[in-house]
Every structure is written in C-alpha cells, then in structure tokens.
Amino acid sequence: MQTDNLELKKLVYLYLMNYAKSQPDMAIMAVNTFVKDCEDPNPLIRALAVRTMGCIRVDKITEYLCEPLRKCLKDEDPYVRKTAAVCVAKLHDINAQLVEDQGFLDTLKDLISDSNPMVVANAVAALSEIAESHPSSNLLDLNPQSINKLLTALNECTEWGQIFILDCLANYMPKDDREAQSICERVTPRLSHANSAVVLSAVKVLMKFMEMLSKDLDYYGTLLKKLAPPLVTLLSAEPELQYVALRNINLIVQKRPEILKHEMKVFFVKYNDPIYVKLEKLDIMIRLASQANIAQVLAELKEYATEVDVDFVRKAVRAIGRCAIKVEQSAERCVSTLLDLIQTKVNYVVQEAIVVIKDIFRKYPNKYESVIATLCENLDSLDEPEARAAMIWIVGEYAERIDNADELLESFLEGFHDESTQVQLQLLTAIVKLFLKKPTETQELVQQVLSLATQDSDNPDLRDRGYIYWRLLSTDPVAAKEVVLAEKPLISEETDLIEPTLLDELICHIGTLASVYHKPPGAFVEGGRGVVHKSLPPRTGSSESAESPDTAPAGVPAADQPSVIPTQGDLLGDLLNLDLGPPVSGPPVATSSVQMGAVDLLGGGLDSLMGDESEGLRSDVGGSPAMGGGSGGFAPAPGTAVPSNTGAPLGSGLGDLFDLTGGVGTLSGSYVAPKTVWLPAMKAKGLEISGTFSRQVGSISMDLVLTNKALQVMSDFAIQFNRNSFGLAPAAPLQVHAPLAPNQSVEISLPLNTVGSVMKMDPLNNLQVAVKNNIDVFYFSTLYPLHILFVEDGKMERQMFLATWKDIPNENETQFQIKDCSLNADSVSSKLQGSNIFTIAKRNVEGQDMLYQSLKLTNGIWVLAELRIQPSNPSFTDLELSLKCRAPEVSQYVYQAYETILKN
Amino acid sequence: MIGGLFIYNHKGEVLISRVYRDDIGRNAVDAFRVNVIHARQQVRSPVTNIARTSFFHVKRSNIWLAAVTKQNVNAAMVFEFLYKMCDVMTAYFGKISEENIKNNFVLIYELLDEILDFGYPQNSETGALKTFITQQGIKSQHQTKEEQSQITSQVTGQIGWRREGIKYRRNELFLDVLESVNLLMSPQGQVLSAHVSGRVVMKSYLSGMPECKFGMNDKIVIEKQGKGTADETGKSELGSGKQSIAIDDCTFHQCVRLSKFDSERSISFIPPDGEFELMRYRTTKDIILPFRVIPLVREVGRTKLEVKVVIKSNFKPSLLAQKIEVRIPTPLNTSGVQVICMKGKAKYKASENAIVWKIKRMAGMKESQISAEIELLPTNDKKKWARPPISMNFEVPFAPSGLKVRYLKVFEPKLNYSDHDVIKWVRYIGRSGIYETRC
C-alpha cells in the first residue's frame, strides 16, 4: 500500500473495499496508510484515500475517518472537497449519529456556498440524501439566499451536478408567485441541455412551480409553450430514454393536456420502435385524441391493428374503442373500423373488438345495435373469458332484438361449470334479463341457471347472486325488473386516469423511478428512505375557480364528472360484504332510551332482511320493501343493482332523531376536540376521513367528515371497529344518504355504544377502524379521548368517596402535573363537570384549594382524584393531580383527559 | 442513487461487478441474469423491478450493462449515465466487446471508481479523464505539483472539458452538419410524419482558450437582426425569405452558455479540444425530402404478388446521392422472386425476408424503377401478411433541413492569432434516418 504507483494503489484500495467486511481486523491495519495518504501533497491521492475510506464499511474504521475527513472538507483543492462531501453521505449511511455528533452536517451546509460549482453540487446531493432519511429535520434549509446560490452554481457545474441541483430545487416551496416565476425564468435555459435527465429535472421544477403562477400571467402562457419542444426532442433519444420520457409525458399530458395537444404526430409509432416504446406511445395517442385529429389517429390505429406483436395489436384495437367513447363524432367510423377488423377473423383481434364494442353500446345506447348480427357470427371463436363475458352481456342486454337469444345463451349454459367466474356471473345476469324481457319462453332456462348457480357452485359470489335473483324474482317481479333492468349510469370519456392525488405526487417525482412505475416511491422502496410524500404547492391567487374548466379536456363540459363503471366483480363484492355491516348483535345498555329503541328497530329489520336463507322466501316479506325503497336512493348500477346498505332508509330517519338530541346536547356536552384527519386521501384511493369524538347527554358519537377526492362516485359506505379496550362499537350503521360525488364531502355523526367485544389495546385508548366503500376497504387507527367514556352518574357519595380512597392501596396512586393552567377552583370544577368529572368536596389548606373529585367509566371503573390549585400564587400556575383507581393503567389517560378539558 | 453496476456477456456471465451501496446484496447479480438475460419472453421494459430492486439495462452489441438500485433514483440520469459510460469506454479502448472488456478490466474499475462515487455520477468528460487515468500506470511520479493541481481544477472546474496551455502551429477547425431525415409516408404519398434530427459536430485544433461564436440561418435570429437593421432591407429580406429555417428545438453540449442562448439566442462557447458534438436540433417544417418512393403491390391470387416500386430523386441535378438502398419486405412464405431493375443491383435475401435494391449513385431529378414477381407457398395461416413498410437508405451532400452555417468566429485575446488565421472547413451530410413508405 505504501507504493507510489497510483494505479497499483487504486487496485489495492479496491481489494480492501471488497474484502474489508469479511476481515474487519485486517482492514484496521490499513488505517495508518489511509491517514497518511490523506496528508499526501498530491490532491488526487488525498481524494482517493478519503473516498476509499468511506467505502470501507467497518464500524471501527469510522472513528479514524473523522479527523482526516474534517481536514479534507476544508482542503484547499476543490477535487478533494467534492470527494469529501460525498464521503459525509457515506459515513452517515454507516453511522448517522457519529456524523451529527462530529458536526459534519454543518460543514456540509457551508459547502453549499463553496466557490467551486462541483463541490456545491456534491454537497447538495449528499445533503438531499441525508435529509431523506430524516424527513422531519430541517437539514436542507432552503431559503431565497441559498436558492440563489444554487441557481448560480447551476450555470457552471457538470451535467450531473445540474441534475442534483435541479432535483433539490424541486423540493423547495417558493413563498409567492413572484419568486416562483423568477426561479422558473432561471431554470428554463436548462431545457436546451443535451442531457435528457437535466431536461426532465428542469421540467419537474417548472411543472411544480407553475402551480403557483396565475393563469392570467403572460409568463404562464410563454412557459407552457416552452415546455413542448424539449419534451418532443426527448423522443429522438435512445429507446431506453424514450421510454422514461414517454412514461413522464403520460403524466404531464394528464396534468396539463394543453402542453402537447398539437403534437400528436410525434407519438405515431415507428415500425422499428421497441415494443415498450410502442405501447407507451399508443397510450399517449389516446390521451391526446380529440375531434381535431381523430381522423389521423384512427388511420394510424387501423394500421397498427395489423402488426405482429399480439399485445400491441390488442392495445391498438382497444384504443379504437376508447376513441369512439372519447370523441362522439368519430364513433361511427370507429365502429366500422372495428367491424372491418372483425372480418379479418384473427382470433385475438375479434375478441378484443367485441370487448370494446360492448363499451360503445353502453356509451351510445340504441345507435349501433345493427352490428349485433355480425358479432353473433363470431360466437364460436371466442375463447377468452373477457370476450365471452362481453358477448354474453350484449346478448342479455339486447335480448329483445335477438331472436335466438335463448338458444345462444343456452349454448353457453352447457359448459357452465367450466367457465370462469366472470363468464358465469355474466351468464346468470344475462339469463335473468332475458327472462324479464321474455318471461313466457324462458322460464325453464332461468330455473336451470339459478339452480346451477345456487346448488352446484362452490363460488360464494355466484351462489349469493343467484339467491338474490331468485328471491327477487319470486317475491316481486316488478321490483326485480326495476332493479335488474335499471337504467345504467353513463361511462366516462377518460379511462385509466391516475387518481388526482397520486398524479400530483408523481408530478413531483418527474424523471425518477416513481414516474416510470407510476407508483409512489413507498410502493417499491424499502424502509423510510425517500418515502416522504411530496405534493404540489397550492395554487395562489384567484385562479382556483378557473382551474377545473381549463384542465378538463377540450369539448368536455367541466360539470360532467366522469364516472367509472365498476366491474361486476366489485359490485358483487359489495353485496356480500355483510360482515362489514353494523354489528348489532346484542341489545345496548346505553342510558338513552331513544337510542335503545333505535337499535332494536334496526336490528329487527336487519335480522329479517338478512335472515336465515334456508327459511326461504317468506321471511323476506319484511325486507323487500326496504330493498325496493333503497334502490331509489342509490344510483342504479349495471346488472344487479341491489343496494348493500339495506338499512339506509330506516337509518336515515334515526339520523334525524340523533341530530335532534345532538342539538340539545351541545349546551351541556363535554369538550369536543376539533376534527383531525384520520385517513388521508393518499392512503384510501381518494377517500379522506377526518373526525372527532363527542359525548352528549349520555350518548357517545363519532363525528366524521367524509370527503371524496377521487374521480369516481363513492357509495355503499360501512364502518366497523376492531375490538378495543372499552368495547366501543357503532350503534347504528354508517348513514350516507346519497352516493358521494367527486369533491363532495358529507358530515356524519355516528352513534357509538360500549357493548362491543373487549380487548386491551396499547395504548389503551387506541381504536382501529375499518371503513368500506364501493372501491375498497380501508383501515386506520385513532386515539379517542377518555372523557367520552365518563358517565353521567359518576358522582360518588362523600362517605363512599372517603372509604374508597382509603380502600385503594397507595401504590395505585399516581401523581401528575397540569402545567400553565391559571383557572381558579370554581371554574376548574365547572369546566370538569361539563365532562362528567364531579367535584365532591372542596377544601382550603394553607392557601391552596383542594378539590376531591370522582368519575366513572362506562365499564364501571371508578377513578378518584385530588386536585391541588394555588390561587394565591399567580406565578405558580401548575395544578397537581393525584389519581387513585383500582385499575391504575387508566390513570394516565384520565390525566390526559383532564389536561385536554382544562386547556380548552 | 445507483447502488451497483454490472456488465454481463451474452451468456449472462458477469464480467464487471462494482457495488457502491450496502443495500445491494450479492444475489442481485444473479437476479438480473435469471429474470432478464435468461428470461423466456422478450424483455418488455428497460427498467425491471425484481423484489423491490430496480434494474436499468442497456445493450451494446452482445454486452449487457445493468445499473441496480433500491431507491427512487432519477431514472433518466441512470440511463444517461449508462450511455456516457459506454462513450467513455469506447473512447478508451474502442468497441465494447467481451474481449476488450476482459483485457481492460483494471482500467474499467479505475474509471468506475472515478466517474461514480457512492452512486453519484462525477465528471465523465473523456478529455478530462484522460489527463489522469491512463493506461500506463507511471504517470503519477512524474507530475509536478502544478500539473496535479491543474488536473484537479480541470476536473472540478467551470471549464472541465478543456485544459489550459494547448498549442497548435496551425489553427484549424472542421464543422460537420450531419442530418438524418425521418419520414413516414402513406401508400398514397401523403406525409404522415417527417422530421430532421441534426447534429453539428466540431473538430477543433485551436490554441489557448478560444472563445467561439457560432451562427446559422435560424429564423428567429435572422428576423431579429432584420428588425434591428431596417435600413438594409433589401439584403435582410433576401436572408430571411427562403434561406432561414425554423428550428423546433435544439440542445447543446455542456460547453455552450445556455443562459446566453436563452436571452440572446447566440451560441457562444469555449470548445473542448478535438472532436465533440456542439449541438443537436430538430426541424419539422419545409424539409426537403430527397427521395420519394411510390409503391404498388398487387396480390394475384393466393400464391403470387406483383410489386412495382418507383423512386424519384428530388434535389438539384448537379448533386449526387450515394449509397442508395431500397428494402422491399416480402412475406414469410415466399418461395421465389424474379426482379427486374433499370439501374443498380437487386437481390432477394431470403434470410432477411426482403428484396434489397442497391444503387451506387444517383443524380437529382431522376427516376428509377424496380418490378418484382413474388411467388408464395400456399399456407393455411388465416392471418394476413402484416406488410411492413418499404424502407430506404441514402446519403446526400446537403442538409435536408436547409440549415446553413453562417459563421463561426474564434477569439483568443491572449494569444496572437485572429479569426482570419483559423482555417475552417464546413461539410454537409444528409442521411436517411427511418425513411419509410407504407405499401
């Protein structure tokens, strides 16, 4: 190692790096040479030594590394400094504490003001990485001054350095639109850089800061125009980079369709493009398709449908269907193109075409049914479940126009058990539709399919759908007709859109892997690194209201919120997720008689609804009106629209009652904390839940605000609690009267009781909640304040209090301090009384007020308290609280309750 | 950041493996081999995620270069880096092949150590690297202190691509305007898409630190000047009329001052020594399409195809196009082909499923024709032949975009040579990119 030959030295160092881990003791012996090399007159050797030392990941060595590193960070040679800056990041990866203790972070921050641009760039890179593992720390304290320095360095450093700096800039939040504009102005020249990564990172900064600019500004328009050419140029790069660029353009087109709306041609597929580039280009073409360019697009798509690659051809065929749905004027041409393709008889083309034609029928009812005959000719060649299901749907939907519909469906029925679930479900629905349309001839067929579905199938979804139809048909065929043949909601123009919250996050990750996968970093990065959620800055100025019409694709009125068709599977899932329904197993013991009656009523109704299936149809008489009524309140879903929330009509009446009591209760109710967000939209596919707990006149309730931040309508809400320490459970189902439209929110007060099953939680007041809607089931947990469990009859007799106080052993007494509370004894006492903490006696000892208090929890546990107040001494505002209880583990939470009540 | 870098041969054997970060385990090398190199299906994306580890790969001839990471890295940067890595290796030892990599593995490790530190790309300019990473390992002893600090300041400095103190007896520079024309035409002769992607490559042998200024017939610049000097109307109108071109977008080598281009649209720079790519640009308007292909395909029954293709050259009769090649695809079930052509040579190449028609030279405004009869074997394959487009290759001695170099001025204030003393050469070459006509 002591050699003068630089190349040999490098090789020895390389050997050390690779084998130090397996032989740490040997590695220690090299330390001396490293330290010596760090003093070498040749800067290349100094840098080499410090670089290598950082790569030797042996704990013992790190201690020796600190001194040389400190020197190198202040070295006169920029080459050494830039290497040392990265070395800090290496050391932090091995031993974060050491780096903080040694003050390297501050030195690193100083390097941001270094005179050499490359040192600045490496320091920025190192700091960004360290900051990522400490999301809360304020390491990269970006302010206008440091931003200015970075922007200056941006002009001078290497291409890689520019990327580090731009990525770092993207995390900055300008304080106003002026600052955002000035940063944008200085970043735009980067769009002409030869390195695609520099361009994409610059695009990221611009896309993010553009959010803050008012749309009325001239500059905003100029910036939009400047963004298009560099994005197009990225497409002449090597195919791998094209792929990255296309994935990002896909996001940009969704966020700001106006940027590339005139650039359709560049996304035309070339014969020699790799398949991954082809598929991405196709996706973007569909997004950009509009009335103006549809003719060109269609001609291209037709060309693609004759290519070799099966995936690509399928996607092209599907794209034709999407064009038809998106641009109404083109629908006719699309349909005729699809028919041409069906004539080719290429198996997968035909199948794909039938799947998309089904959607076209949905979108434009009573327009293109003339083609059904052609479709029916190809019945035999369909072997994929999706195509078969689509075809069966078409036959069922238009049974009255197809003369031999019953024969067609019967032919499918023969191999019923070999079909996939998707086809089986569709077949069941289609035959029921057929029966409702032509009841006389098809009775036998429907009985056959119902018995196949209910008796011979193991699939619970299929069986239950079969039972529901069976019962509907036998009790009230008119209602069945209303439900099964209900009008279907429109389908949306845009499909495969990314959820807006996710899209905004991905825009902040332009250029990175997240934007390639179209997933948030948390989905593919392990541990806490880089999983910090990023979000776009909020729009400033008056442009908020102008936002939505502008971003909506041309020709689509903004008010038309797209609704996405739920697939049949989802719907059925909703129907059968009864386990998530309200748990109304036993009669509640709550004091309020109103609540008592309510739950009983509901329980009865539900029982009769969901009652034993084998009992047959008679027991359902009670339930069917509820079902019929329920369907009115819900958007009829395709196929089988039976509301899952059968209790809704009953529940809504009760909700009014509760509202009433709630209104009275506010006068004397206990303290209610402001609502906090429990479930962010990011984690729940667009559903945001915030809420709080309250107790009013003996009843506990959970006050929720549900906000829909997704694109699609949400419905079929239900809630369930996990077992918890005090047996909290919903006393009524979650009542959301109408489906929740996008960007709408609804306030709900959910009554709770404490008769649920009990399990000790840690912390004691932890509550785990599951909420379900038509999209998915989401889980979150929250802490409830204990005072909602303090019951109204918690006032103890004086004698009893004394006896109990003595009776509870001293080790069960816990002392707490409530700091900075300047209330006097009377106001404290009245404040606490509101939350059912009752003062039994008051004494004055040596100028201090002593309050003796009692409270009782819903599960019958008594807590006794002694509160010491010093009104005479204004500077001493702490209250002393001692609590005695037979179950001392609750004391801490009672103290927390005291604190919240007194401080608010 | 990049966690590791692997180089494999076509069999999936590891040639080079350099791991920068601890989160990349030893099994990562095998994971890529099993899931990508030896994968049954064709790889469908250049980015692969295997067990929360992301692999980026590029292929050069039959060598695989793969970068690995477990973090949310800048994907565009990783690919740019991989390309750069290829460039650097090519500059050091020529073609990237298994043999060359094996012979230079010490050098490659040394390079990897220098251009990637803890997964962060560092200076990767070949010019700078060659000053201190050499293939003869003796250099370090002979360097004086000044030389050493010169190296480090160059590697980290503002002008990392050029060293000081370069001297030439003859100051000379060569400018090549290399363009590739891309065309997609419908069978009816409608242009579906056409664009030119061009590069300006400069080879300079200039002393000192010369300040250069490059000018071309960019519409925006010429219009600006036209406004500025309104009295010279006659002359400037001539200039801005047909002679100027609209450039859609351009990108520059890192030596060009981008902020100056953004504000004044002037291209000024201090060039690296030797050859480099000054700029890339893209135009879509008023492109001169050097050739027009007119295809005619007729299916005569199920076993015969008749193909007639006419090519027309569309440029000044005084200019000559070279290396013309027309590739007419034939169906997979072709059994025999008869070709008749007026000019050049045509051959049916069964292995490539195409008729290849080659013409050495062709002057402007001429026309040539080929006709072929293709006999097919009867098949019971229902699927129709996909009819791939007819593609063309050629080289013409002008820039199809219409770009002209107006000037390249050189200033070197410290040394005593002026702009007039520099010998300058300019050359235009237009080549075919993807030049296809559907049939």
Coordinates of C-alpha atoms in Angstrom, one line a residue, chain A residues 4-8 10-11 14 17-18 21 41-45 48 51-52 55 57 76-80 82-83 86-87 89-91 93 115-119 122 125-126 128-129 132 155-164 167 185 188-197 199-201 204 226 228-234 236-244 263 265-266 268-273 275-276 279 296 299-300 303-304 306-312 344-346 348 509-517 519 521-527 529-530, chain B residues 1 17-23 26 42-60 69-85 105-107 109-111 113-125 131-141 143 145 148-153 155-161 182 184 187 190-195 197 248-263 277-278 280-282 284 382-389 391 434 436 438-439:
Chain A
D4 CA 4.0 5.4 -5.2
N5 CA 2.3 3.9 -8.2
L6 CA -1.1 5.4 -8.3
E7 CA -2.7 2.7 -10.3
L8 CA -1.4 0.0 -8.0
K10 CA -6.1 2.1 -6.6
L11 CA -6.1 -1.7 -7.1
L14 CA -10.3 -1.7 -4.5
M17 CA -13.2 -2.2 -0.2
N18 CA -14.4 -5.6 -1.3
K21 CA -16.2 -6.6 5.6
P41 CA 0.8 16.5 -1.3
N42 CA -0.9 15.1 -4.4
P43 CA -4.6 16.1 -4.2
L44 CA -5.5 13.0 -6.3
I45 CA -4.1 10.7 -3.6
L48 CA -8.5 8.7 -3.3
R51 CA -13.1 8.2 -1.0
T52 CA -11.9 4.7 -0.3
C55 CA -16.4 2.8 1.3
R57 CA -18.0 -0.2 6.0
E76 CA -7.6 23.8 -0.5
D77 CA -8.2 21.6 -3.5
P78 CA -11.7 21.5 -4.8
Y79 CA -11.3 17.9 -6.1
V80 CA -10.6 16.8 -2.5
K82 CA -16.0 17.4 -3.6
T83 CA -14.9 13.9 -2.8
V86 CA -19.9 12.6 -0.8
C87 CA -17.9 10.9 1.9
A89 CA -23.1 10.9 3.0
K90 CA -21.2 7.5 3.1
L91 CA -20.4 8.0 6.7
D93 CA -25.1 5.7 5.9
S115 CA -16.7 28.8 -4.8
N116 CA -16.4 25.6 -6.9
P117 CA -19.6 24.5 -8.6
M118 CA -18.9 20.8 -8.4
V119 CA -18.3 21.0 -4.7
N122 CA -21.9 17.2 -4.5
A125 CA -26.5 15.6 -3.4
A126 CA -25.2 14.5 -0.1
S128 CA -30.5 15.7 -0.1
E129 CA -29.8 12.1 0.6
E132 CA -34.4 12.0 3.0
N155 CA -25.0 27.5 -14.8
E156 CA -21.5 26.3 -14.1
C157 CA -21.4 22.8 -12.9
T158 CA -21.3 19.5 -14.8
E159 CA -24.4 17.9 -16.3
W160 CA -24.7 15.5 -13.3
G161 CA -24.3 18.4 -10.9
Q162 CA -27.1 20.2 -12.6
I163 CA -29.3 17.2 -12.1
F164 CA -28.6 17.1 -8.3
D167 CA -33.8 17.7 -8.1
E185 CA -37.0 32.0 -15.6
T188 CA -35.8 27.4 -18.4
P189 CA -32.4 27.6 -20.2
R190 CA -31.8 24.1 -19.0
L191 CA -34.4 22.8 -21.3
S192 CA -31.9 23.1 -24.2
H193 CA -29.3 20.8 -22.4
A194 CA -28.1 17.8 -24.4
N195 CA -28.6 15.6 -21.3
S196 CA -32.2 14.3 -21.1
A197 CA -32.0 13.9 -17.4
V199 CA -34.2 18.4 -19.2
L200 CA -36.6 16.2 -17.3
S201 CA -35.5 17.5 -14.0
K204 CA -40.1 18.8 -13.0
K226 CA -41.6 26.5 -24.0
A228 CA -43.5 21.3 -25.6
P229 CA -40.4 21.3 -27.9
P230 CA -38.0 19.8 -25.3
L231 CA -40.4 17.1 -24.5
V232 CA -40.7 16.2 -28.2
T233 CA -37.0 16.3 -28.6
L234 CA -36.6 13.7 -25.8
S236 CA -35.3 11.3 -30.5
A237 CA -33.1 10.0 -27.8
E238 CA -32.1 6.3 -27.4
P239 CA -35.0 4.0 -26.9
E240 CA -34.4 3.5 -23.1
L241 CA -34.5 7.2 -22.5
Q242 CA -37.5 7.5 -24.8
Y243 CA -39.3 5.0 -22.6
V244 CA -38.6 7.1 -19.4
E263 CA -48.0 17.4 -31.1
K265 CA -47.8 13.3 -34.8
V266 CA -44.6 12.7 -32.9
F268 CA -47.0 7.9 -34.1
V269 CA -45.4 4.5 -33.8
K270 CA -42.4 3.6 -35.9
Y271 CA -42.1 0.1 -37.2
N272 CA -38.7 -0.3 -35.6
D273 CA -39.5 1.1 -32.2
I275 CA -42.3 -2.8 -28.1
Y276 CA -42.1 -0.9 -24.8
L279 CA -47.1 0.6 -26.1
Q296 CA -55.4 10.8 -38.4
A299 CA -56.0 5.8 -39.7
E300 CA -52.9 5.1 -37.6
E303 CA -52.6 0.3 -39.4
Y304 CA -51.3 -0.9 -36.0
T306 CA -52.4 -5.4 -38.5
E307 CA -49.0 -5.6 -36.8
V308 CA -47.3 -8.7 -35.4
D309 CA -47.0 -8.2 -31.7
V310 CA -50.1 -9.5 -30.1
D311 CA -50.1 -7.2 -27.1
F312 CA -49.6 -4.2 -29.3
T344 CA -60.1 -10.3 -40.6
K345 CA -61.1 -13.3 -38.3
V346 CA -57.8 -13.0 -36.5
Y348 CA -57.4 -12.1 -30.7
H509 CA -41.3 12.8 -9.0
I510 CA -40.8 13.5 -12.7
G511 CA -37.7 11.8 -14.1
T512 CA -37.4 9.3 -11.2
L513 CA -38.3 5.7 -10.9
A514 CA -41.6 6.6 -9.4
S515 CA -42.7 8.3 -12.6
V516 CA -41.6 5.3 -14.6
Y517 CA -43.6 2.8 -12.5
K519 CA -46.4 4.3 -8.3
P521 CA -42.0 5.7 -4.0
G522 CA -43.3 3.9 -0.9
A523 CA -44.6 1.2 -3.2
F524 CA -41.2 0.0 -4.3
V525 CA -38.6 1.5 -1.9
E526 CA -37.8 -0.3 1.3
G527 CA -37.7 1.3 4.6
R529 CA -35.9 6.3 2.6
G530 CA -37.4 8.7 0.1
Chain B
M1 CA -28.7 6.7 -6.2
S17 CA -19.3 -6.1 -10.9
R18 CA -18.9 -2.9 -8.8
V19 CA -21.2 -2.4 -5.8
Y20 CA -21.4 1.0 -4.4
R21 CA -24.0 0.6 -1.7
D22 CA -24.7 -1.9 1.0
D23 CA -28.4 -2.4 0.2
R26 CA -24.7 -10.4 -3.7
Q42 CA -38.6 -10.9 -24.7
V43 CA -37.9 -8.1 -22.2
R44 CA -40.8 -5.7 -22.2
S45 CA -39.2 -2.8 -20.5
P46 CA -35.6 -1.4 -20.0
V47 CA -36.5 -1.0 -16.3
T48 CA -37.2 -4.1 -14.3
N49 CA -38.2 -4.4 -10.7
I50 CA -37.3 -7.6 -9.1
A51 CA -38.0 -8.0 -5.4
R52 CA -38.0 -4.2 -4.7
T53 CA -34.7 -3.8 -6.5
S54 CA -34.8 -1.9 -9.8
F55 CA -32.5 -2.8 -12.7
F56 CA -31.8 -0.5 -15.6
H57 CA -30.2 -2.0 -18.6
V58 CA -28.8 -1.1 -22.0
K59 CA -27.3 -3.5 -24.5
R60 CA -24.3 -2.8 -26.7
T69 CA -30.7 0.5 -7.2
K70 CA -33.1 0.2 -4.3
Q71 CA -34.0 3.8 -4.1
N72 CA -36.2 6.2 -6.1
V73 CA -33.4 7.4 -8.3
N74 CA -33.6 9.7 -11.2
A75 CA -34.2 7.2 -14.0
A76 CA -33.3 9.5 -16.8
M77 CA -30.0 10.2 -15.1
V78 CA -29.2 6.5 -14.8
F79 CA -29.7 5.9 -18.5
E80 CA -27.8 9.0 -19.5
F81 CA -25.0 7.7 -17.2
L82 CA -25.0 4.2 -18.8
Y83 CA -24.7 5.8 -22.3
K84 CA -21.9 8.0 -21.0
M85 CA -20.2 5.0 -19.6
F105 CA -10.8 -4.7 -16.6
V106 CA -8.3 -2.8 -14.4
L107 CA -9.0 0.3 -16.4
Y109 CA -12.6 -0.5 -12.4
E110 CA -10.5 2.6 -12.2
L111 CA -12.9 4.5 -14.4
D113 CA -14.2 4.5 -9.2
E114 CA -13.7 7.9 -10.7
I115 CA -16.9 8.6 -12.5
L116 CA -19.3 7.2 -10.0
D117 CA -18.8 8.0 -6.3
F118 CA -21.2 6.3 -3.9
G119 CA -23.5 6.1 -6.9
Y120 CA -23.4 9.8 -7.8
P121 CA -22.0 10.4 -11.3
Q122 CA -19.0 12.7 -11.2
N123 CA -17.1 14.3 -14.1
S124 CA -17.4 12.0 -17.1
E125 CA -15.7 14.0 -19.8
T131 CA -5.4 13.5 -18.2
F132 CA -5.1 11.4 -15.1
I133 CA -6.5 8.0 -15.8
T134 CA -4.1 6.5 -18.3
Q135 CA -3.3 3.0 -19.4
Q136 CA 0.3 3.4 -18.3
G137 CA 0.4 3.5 -14.6
I138 CA 3.6 5.5 -14.2
K139 CA 2.3 9.0 -14.7
S140 CA 1.9 9.9 -11.1
Q141 CA 5.5 10.1 -10.2
Q143 CA 3.8 15.0 -12.3
K145 CA 2.7 20.0 -8.3
Q148 CA -1.5 18.0 -10.4
S149 CA -3.5 21.0 -9.3
Q150 CA -4.1 21.7 -13.0
I151 CA -5.7 18.3 -13.3
T152 CA -7.9 18.7 -10.3
S153 CA -9.0 22.2 -11.2
V155 CA -11.9 18.0 -13.3
T156 CA -13.9 20.1 -10.9
G157 CA -13.8 23.5 -12.6
Q158 CA -16.1 25.5 -14.7
I159 CA -14.4 24.5 -17.9
G160 CA -14.0 20.9 -17.1
W161 CA -13.7 19.9 -20.7
N182 CA -37.1 10.6 -41.0
L184 CA -43.3 8.0 -42.7
P187 CA -49.1 4.4 -49.8
Q190 CA -49.3 11.6 -48.0
V191 CA -46.6 12.6 -45.5
L192 CA -47.7 11.2 -42.2
S193 CA -44.7 12.4 -40.3
A194 CA -41.4 13.9 -41.2
H195 CA -38.7 15.4 -39.2
S197 CA -32.8 15.4 -36.5
D248 CA -38.3 23.3 -33.4
D249 CA -35.9 22.7 -30.6
C250 CA -32.2 22.3 -30.0
T251 CA -29.9 21.1 -27.3
F252 CA -26.3 21.9 -26.7
H253 CA -23.0 20.4 -25.5
Q254 CA -22.4 21.5 -21.9
C255 CA -19.7 24.0 -23.1
V256 CA -22.4 26.2 -24.6
R257 CA -23.6 29.1 -22.3
L258 CA -27.3 28.2 -22.1
S259 CA -28.4 31.4 -20.4
K260 CA -26.9 33.4 -23.2
F261 CA -28.7 31.3 -25.7
D262 CA -31.9 31.8 -23.8
S263 CA -31.6 35.5 -23.7
E277 CA -20.9 17.4 -30.7
L278 CA -21.7 21.0 -30.5
R280 CA -28.4 18.7 -31.8
Y281 CA -31.5 20.1 -33.3
R282 CA -34.8 19.1 -34.7
T284 CA -40.3 19.6 -39.0
K382 CA -55.5 -17.2 -41.7
K383 CA -53.6 -14.2 -40.6
K384 CA -52.8 -11.8 -43.3
W385 CA -49.3 -10.6 -44.0
A386 CA -48.6 -7.5 -42.0
R387 CA -47.0 -5.7 -44.9
P388 CA -44.1 -3.9 -43.2
P389 CA -43.2 -0.6 -44.8
S391 CA -37.5 1.5 -46.1
I434 CA -36.1 6.0 -40.6
E436 CA -40.3 4.5 -44.7
R438 CA -46.1 2.1 -46.2
C439 CA -47.3 -0.2 -49.0

